[in-house]
Amino acid sequence: MAFEQVIGQREAQERLMQMVDEGRLPHAIMLCGPQGSGKMALALGTAKLLLGDSAMMQKWEHPDLHFTYPTIKLPSMSADHKPVSDDFAQEWHELLMAGPYFTMTEWLEMMGGENQQAIITAGESDALIRKLSLKSSQGGYKVSIIWHPERMNIECANKILKLLEEPPSQTIFIMVCQEPEQLLETIRSRVQRIDVKKISDEDIKQALISKRGLSEDMAHRVSRMANGSWLKALEMLSADSENELFLDMFQSLMRLAYQRKVKDLKTWSERMAGMGREKQKRFLEYFLRLIRENFMYNFHQEELCYMTQREEDFARNFARFVNEGNILPISDLANRAIRDIGQNANAKIVFFDLALQMIVLLIQK
């Protein structure tokens, strides 16, 4: 079965199967949705529909299946080398064989560049053009899966745009995108967008029971906190120590801001700056989630709160400081920080500015 690795998402599965069965699949589609919703799993399932469920496809080694993904530059590479997907083909294959649900963080660790920003280079677009110019080895479709196309640099994006405008014969492009707004508008206009929703709590619950052997009660609790993400559910099962660190950093920020300890806040921001940029962005996403949960807790909407026991223990005293007067400014502050970190701004300045503004925002009613 093509979609056997997909958790839930029956509506998206049926739509893709119908498009393939009726011969209405456009030459370029873009699967958009939040992390952990199963976009890559759906892309791989669609590739199986097009190329057949052979032994080669079970190992993701079909000669007409091409993967494009963000890469980094290793110290061992020459100064003029533009990294391409083939440089990391073995690591990518290992990641895929472990399952279709994975994060950019996991991929960076596989490549050995946890503190780098992975991009898709112009060298990659040149390599893809060469591959797709060849005839299909099996006489059917050629499938190009592009993971995180929003990480293409501008030179690469323009070359891919030309490829989409004049696609090679019998070639299907499947983009797996998390932040479509970061893509060129001209690229977005040339692909058919398919929005992948969060996975339902019930589908996550049933998968936890059948695939992980959880009891019904435990699966119910984890599925609610996973908030539609299979990756989040798995992360909770592994008791990820990163979330414990993020909670400690969050608590420290709020206590120091409330106490107006500017010198200590500067030290806090320097500690945050010492983390890699991907980790900094993950902290800010965690920050946003916890602000939202404390806002709901403050309004006594416990049934809408999704926190661990440690997070809830802190919320009992802290939640009253997150209210209708500051929830939007705090959220805007964090979103600006995510944007600035993504644009390689000075992390010390970004986090110190965030910390200082929290002094003012925490006293707003």
PDB file of N, CA, C and O in Angstrom, residues 8-48:
ATOM      1  N   GLY A   8      -2.880   8.944   9.767  1.00  0.00           N
ATOM      2  CA  GLY A   8      -4.086   9.719   9.476  1.00  0.00           C
ATOM      3  C   GLY A   8      -4.063  10.289   8.061  1.00  0.00           C
ATOM      4  O   GLY A   8      -3.673   9.628   7.109  1.00  0.00           O
ATOM      5  N   GLN A   9      -4.522  11.539   7.937  1.00  0.00           N
ATOM      6  CA  GLN A   9      -4.517  12.280   6.665  1.00  0.00           C
ATOM      7  C   GLN A   9      -5.267  11.546   5.548  1.00  0.00           C
ATOM      8  O   GLN A   9      -4.858  11.553   4.392  1.00  0.00           O
ATOM      9  N   ARG A  10      -6.402  10.939   5.878  1.00  0.00           N
ATOM     10  CA  ARG A  10      -7.158  10.193   4.871  1.00  0.00           C
ATOM     11  C   ARG A  10      -7.665  11.097   3.741  1.00  0.00           C
ATOM     12  O   ARG A  10      -7.685  10.690   2.587  1.00  0.00           O
ATOM     13  N   GLU A  11      -8.058  12.319   4.078  1.00  0.00           N
ATOM     14  CA  GLU A  11      -8.558  13.241   3.052  1.00  0.00           C
ATOM     15  C   GLU A  11      -7.467  13.551   2.020  1.00  0.00           C
ATOM     16  O   GLU A  11      -7.719  13.526   0.802  1.00  0.00           O
ATOM     17  N   ALA A  12      -6.257  13.854   2.499  1.00  0.00           N
ATOM     18  CA  ALA A  12      -5.144  14.153   1.585  1.00  0.00           C
ATOM     19  C   ALA A  12      -4.772  12.921   0.769  1.00  0.00           C
ATOM     20  O   ALA A  12      -4.497  13.015  -0.440  1.00  0.00           O
ATOM     21  N   GLN A  13      -4.770  11.749   1.407  1.00  0.00           N
ATOM     22  CA  GLN A  13      -4.464  10.508   0.686  1.00  0.00           C
ATOM     23  C   GLN A  13      -5.445  10.281  -0.464  1.00  0.00           C
ATOM     24  O   GLN A  13      -5.045   9.983  -1.597  1.00  0.00           O
ATOM     25  N   GLU A  14      -6.723  10.414  -0.147  1.00  0.00           N
ATOM     26  CA  GLU A  14      -7.755  10.160  -1.160  1.00  0.00           C
ATOM     27  C   GLU A  14      -7.657  11.154  -2.310  1.00  0.00           C
ATOM     28  O   GLU A  14      -7.842  10.792  -3.478  1.00  0.00           O
ATOM     29  N   ARG A  15      -7.353  12.393  -1.990  1.00  0.00           N
ATOM     30  CA  ARG A  15      -7.233  13.402  -3.042  1.00  0.00           C
ATOM     31  C   ARG A  15      -6.069  13.067  -3.980  1.00  0.00           C
ATOM     32  O   ARG A  15      -6.198  13.142  -5.206  1.00  0.00           O
ATOM     33  N   LEU A  16      -4.926  12.691  -3.409  1.00  0.00           N
ATOM     34  CA  LEU A  16      -3.754  12.363  -4.225  1.00  0.00           C
ATOM     35  C   LEU A  16      -4.004  11.105  -5.064  1.00  0.00           C
ATOM     36  O   LEU A  16      -3.657  11.062  -6.248  1.00  0.00           O
ATOM     37  N   MET A  17      -4.618  10.099  -4.449  1.00  0.00           N
ATOM     38  CA  MET A  17      -4.900   8.868  -5.195  1.00  0.00           C
ATOM     39  C   MET A  17      -5.852   9.126  -6.356  1.00  0.00           C
ATOM     40  O   MET A  17      -5.665   8.604  -7.458  1.00  0.00           O
ATOM     41  N   GLN A  18      -6.866   9.956  -6.116  1.00  0.00           N
ATOM     42  CA  GLN A  18      -7.834  10.264  -7.170  1.00  0.00           C
ATOM     43  C   GLN A  18      -7.162  11.019  -8.318  1.00  0.00           C
ATOM     44  O   GLN A  18      -7.425  10.740  -9.505  1.00  0.00           O
ATOM     45  N   MET A  19      -6.286  11.966  -7.989  1.00  0.00           N
ATOM     46  CA  MET A  19      -5.594  12.738  -9.023  1.00  0.00           C
ATOM     47  C   MET A  19      -4.726  11.826  -9.897  1.00  0.00           C
ATOM     48  O   MET A  19      -4.677  11.976 -11.121  1.00  0.00           O
ATOM     49  N   VAL A  20      -4.042  10.856  -9.251  1.00  0.00           N
ATOM     50  CA  VAL A  20      -3.192   9.930 -10.009  1.00  0.00           C
ATOM     51  C   VAL A  20      -4.056   8.988 -10.838  1.00  0.00           C
ATOM     52  O   VAL A  20      -3.805   8.767 -12.034  1.00  0.00           O
ATOM     53  N   ASP A  21      -5.090   8.422 -10.216  1.00  0.00           N
ATOM     54  CA  ASP A  21      -5.956   7.456 -10.912  1.00  0.00           C
ATOM     55  C   ASP A  21      -6.625   8.065 -12.139  1.00  0.00           C
ATOM     56  O   ASP A  21      -6.782   7.398 -13.168  1.00  0.00           O
ATOM     57  N   GLU A  22      -7.023   9.326 -12.021  1.00  0.00           N
ATOM     58  CA  GLU A  22      -7.750   9.982 -13.118  1.00  0.00           C
ATOM     59  C   GLU A  22      -6.830  10.710 -14.092  1.00  0.00           C
ATOM     60  O   GLU A  22      -7.287  11.367 -15.023  1.00  0.00           O
ATOM     61  N   GLY A  23      -5.500  10.608 -13.839  1.00  0.00           N
ATOM     62  CA  GLY A  23      -4.541  11.266 -14.722  1.00  0.00           C
ATOM     63  C   GLY A  23      -4.600  12.776 -14.658  1.00  0.00           C
ATOM     64  O   GLY A  23      -4.282  13.460 -15.629  1.00  0.00           O
ATOM     65  N   ARG A  24      -5.009  13.313 -13.500  1.00  0.00           N
ATOM     66  CA  ARG A  24      -5.143  14.766 -13.345  1.00  0.00           C
ATOM     67  C   ARG A  24      -4.045  15.366 -12.478  1.00  0.00           C
ATOM     68  O   ARG A  24      -4.139  16.528 -12.068  1.00  0.00           O
ATOM     69  N   LEU A  25      -3.001  14.596 -12.183  1.00  0.00           N
ATOM     70  CA  LEU A  25      -1.933  15.117 -11.344  1.00  0.00           C
ATOM     71  C   LEU A  25      -1.110  16.131 -12.143  1.00  0.00           C
ATOM     72  O   LEU A  25      -0.561  15.806 -13.194  1.00  0.00           O
ATOM     73  N   PRO A  26      -1.042  17.381 -11.681  1.00  0.00           N
ATOM     74  CA  PRO A  26      -0.261  18.383 -12.414  1.00  0.00           C
ATOM     75  C   PRO A  26       1.233  18.069 -12.354  1.00  0.00           C
ATOM     76  O   PRO A  26       1.669  17.230 -11.559  1.00  0.00           O
ATOM     77  N   HIS A  27       2.013  18.749 -13.174  1.00  0.00           N
ATOM     78  CA  HIS A  27       3.446  18.443 -13.214  1.00  0.00           C
ATOM     79  C   HIS A  27       4.168  18.909 -11.957  1.00  0.00           C
ATOM     80  O   HIS A  27       5.293  18.484 -11.700  1.00  0.00           O
ATOM     81  N   ALA A  28       3.527  19.770 -11.156  1.00  0.00           N
ATOM     82  CA  ALA A  28       4.167  20.245  -9.922  1.00  0.00           C
ATOM     83  C   ALA A  28       3.116  20.470  -8.851  1.00  0.00           C
ATOM     84  O   ALA A  28       2.166  21.228  -9.045  1.00  0.00           O
ATOM     85  N   ILE A  29       3.281  19.783  -7.720  1.00  0.00           N
ATOM     86  CA  ILE A  29       2.411  20.004  -6.561  1.00  0.00           C
ATOM     87  C   ILE A  29       3.274  20.402  -5.370  1.00  0.00           C
ATOM     88  O   ILE A  29       4.473  20.093  -5.327  1.00  0.00           O
ATOM     89  N   MET A  30       2.657  21.091  -4.424  1.00  0.00           N
ATOM     90  CA  MET A  30       3.371  21.494  -3.213  1.00  0.00           C
ATOM     91  C   MET A  30       2.542  21.130  -1.999  1.00  0.00           C
ATOM     92  O   MET A  30       1.432  21.639  -1.833  1.00  0.00           O
ATOM     93  N   LEU A  31       3.055  20.223  -1.192  1.00  0.00           N
ATOM     94  CA  LEU A  31       2.388  19.813   0.037  1.00  0.00           C
ATOM     95  C   LEU A  31       2.825  20.757   1.150  1.00  0.00           C
ATOM     96  O   LEU A  31       4.002  20.823   1.502  1.00  0.00           O
ATOM     97  N   CYS A  32       1.872  21.512   1.674  1.00  0.00           N
ATOM     98  CA  CYS A  32       2.176  22.513   2.706  1.00  0.00           C
ATOM     99  C   CYS A  32       1.480  22.133   4.009  1.00  0.00           C
ATOM    100  O   CYS A  32       0.334  21.692   3.997  1.00  0.00           O
ATOM    101  N   GLY A  33       2.154  22.340   5.110  1.00  0.00           N
ATOM    102  CA  GLY A  33       1.536  22.039   6.392  1.00  0.00           C
ATOM    103  C   GLY A  33       2.545  22.121   7.509  1.00  0.00           C
ATOM    104  O   GLY A  33       3.753  22.245   7.284  1.00  0.00           O
ATOM    105  N   PRO A  34       2.067  22.053   8.752  1.00  0.00           N
ATOM    106  CA  PRO A  34       2.958  22.177   9.907  1.00  0.00           C
ATOM    107  C   PRO A  34       3.882  20.976  10.055  1.00  0.00           C
ATOM    108  O   PRO A  34       3.638  19.905   9.494  1.00  0.00           O
ATOM    109  N   GLN A  35       4.928  21.166  10.831  1.00  0.00           N
ATOM    110  CA  GLN A  35       5.873  20.086  11.091  1.00  0.00           C
ATOM    111  C   GLN A  35       5.172  18.925  11.785  1.00  0.00           C
ATOM    112  O   GLN A  35       4.353  19.115  12.672  1.00  0.00           O
ATOM    113  N   GLY A  36       5.504  17.719  11.330  1.00  0.00           N
ATOM    114  CA  GLY A  36       4.936  16.533  11.965  1.00  0.00           C
ATOM    115  C   GLY A  36       3.593  16.110  11.423  1.00  0.00           C
ATOM    116  O   GLY A  36       2.997  15.153  11.922  1.00  0.00           O
ATOM    117  N   SER A  37       3.094  16.796  10.382  1.00  0.00           N
ATOM    118  CA  SER A  37       1.772  16.459   9.839  1.00  0.00           C
ATOM    119  C   SER A  37       1.831  15.326   8.818  1.00  0.00           C
ATOM    120  O   SER A  37       0.796  14.779   8.445  1.00  0.00           O
ATOM    121  N   GLY A  38       3.028  14.986   8.344  1.00  0.00           N
ATOM    122  CA  GLY A  38       3.161  13.847   7.431  1.00  0.00           C
ATOM    123  C   GLY A  38       3.327  14.217   5.975  1.00  0.00           C
ATOM    124  O   GLY A  38       3.009  13.413   5.090  1.00  0.00           O
ATOM    125  N   LYS A  39       3.846  15.406   5.695  1.00  0.00           N
ATOM    126  CA  LYS A  39       3.997  15.844   4.299  1.00  0.00           C
ATOM    127  C   LYS A  39       4.953  14.940   3.517  1.00  0.00           C
ATOM    128  O   LYS A  39       4.670  14.563   2.380  1.00  0.00           O
ATOM    129  N   MET A  40       6.098  14.609   4.125  1.00  0.00           N
ATOM    130  CA  MET A  40       7.048  13.747   3.421  1.00  0.00           C
ATOM    131  C   MET A  40       6.474  12.349   3.224  1.00  0.00           C
ATOM    132  O   MET A  40       6.658  11.715   2.173  1.00  0.00           O
ATOM    133  N   ALA A  41       5.749  11.841   4.219  1.00  0.00           N
ATOM    134  CA  ALA A  41       5.123  10.531   4.085  1.00  0.00           C
ATOM    135  C   ALA A  41       4.137  10.521   2.921  1.00  0.00           C
ATOM    136  O   ALA A  41       4.057   9.553   2.148  1.00  0.00           O
ATOM    137  N   LEU A  42       3.385  11.601   2.761  1.00  0.00           N
ATOM    138  CA  LEU A  42       2.436  11.715   1.641  1.00  0.00           C
ATOM    139  C   LEU A  42       3.177  11.831   0.311  1.00  0.00           C
ATOM    140  O   LEU A  42       2.748  11.255  -0.695  1.00  0.00           O
ATOM    141  N   ALA A  43       4.289  12.567   0.305  1.00  0.00           N
ATOM    142  CA  ALA A  43       5.076  12.711  -0.921  1.00  0.00           C
ATOM    143  C   ALA A  43       5.641  11.370  -1.364  1.00  0.00           C
ATOM    144  O   ALA A  43       5.588  11.012  -2.552  1.00  0.00           O
ATOM    145  N   LEU A  44       6.167  10.609  -0.417  1.00  0.00           N
ATOM    146  CA  LEU A  44       6.729   9.298  -0.749  1.00  0.00           C
ATOM    147  C   LEU A  44       5.633   8.336  -1.220  1.00  0.00           C
ATOM    148  O   LEU A  44       5.844   7.544  -2.144  1.00  0.00           O
ATOM    149  N   GLY A  45       4.463   8.424  -0.598  1.00  0.00           N
ATOM    150  CA  GLY A  45       3.342   7.587  -1.022  1.00  0.00           C
ATOM    151  C   GLY A  45       2.904   7.914  -2.439  1.00  0.00           C
ATOM    152  O   GLY A  45       2.598   7.012  -3.233  1.00  0.00           O
ATOM    153  N   THR A  46       2.894   9.206  -2.769  1.00  0.00           N
ATOM    154  CA  THR A  46       2.529   9.621  -4.125  1.00  0.00           C
ATOM    155  C   THR A  46       3.556   9.121  -5.135  1.00  0.00           C
ATOM    156  O   THR A  46       3.204   8.689  -6.242  1.00  0.00           O
ATOM    157  N   ALA A  47       4.839   9.176  -4.744  1.00  0.00           N
ATOM    158  CA  ALA A  47       5.897   8.660  -5.618  1.00  0.00           C
ATOM    159  C   ALA A  47       5.694   7.173  -5.896  1.00  0.00           C
ATOM    160  O   ALA A  47       5.906   6.702  -7.024  1.00  0.00           O
ATOM    161  N   LYS A  48       5.241   6.419  -4.882  1.00  0.00           N
ATOM    162  CA  LYS A  48       4.963   4.991  -5.081  1.00  0.00           C
ATOM    163  C   LYS A  48       3.809   4.784  -6.051  1.00  0.00           C
ATOM    164  O   LYS A  48       3.832   3.848  -6.857  1.00  0.00           O
TER     165      LYS A  48
END
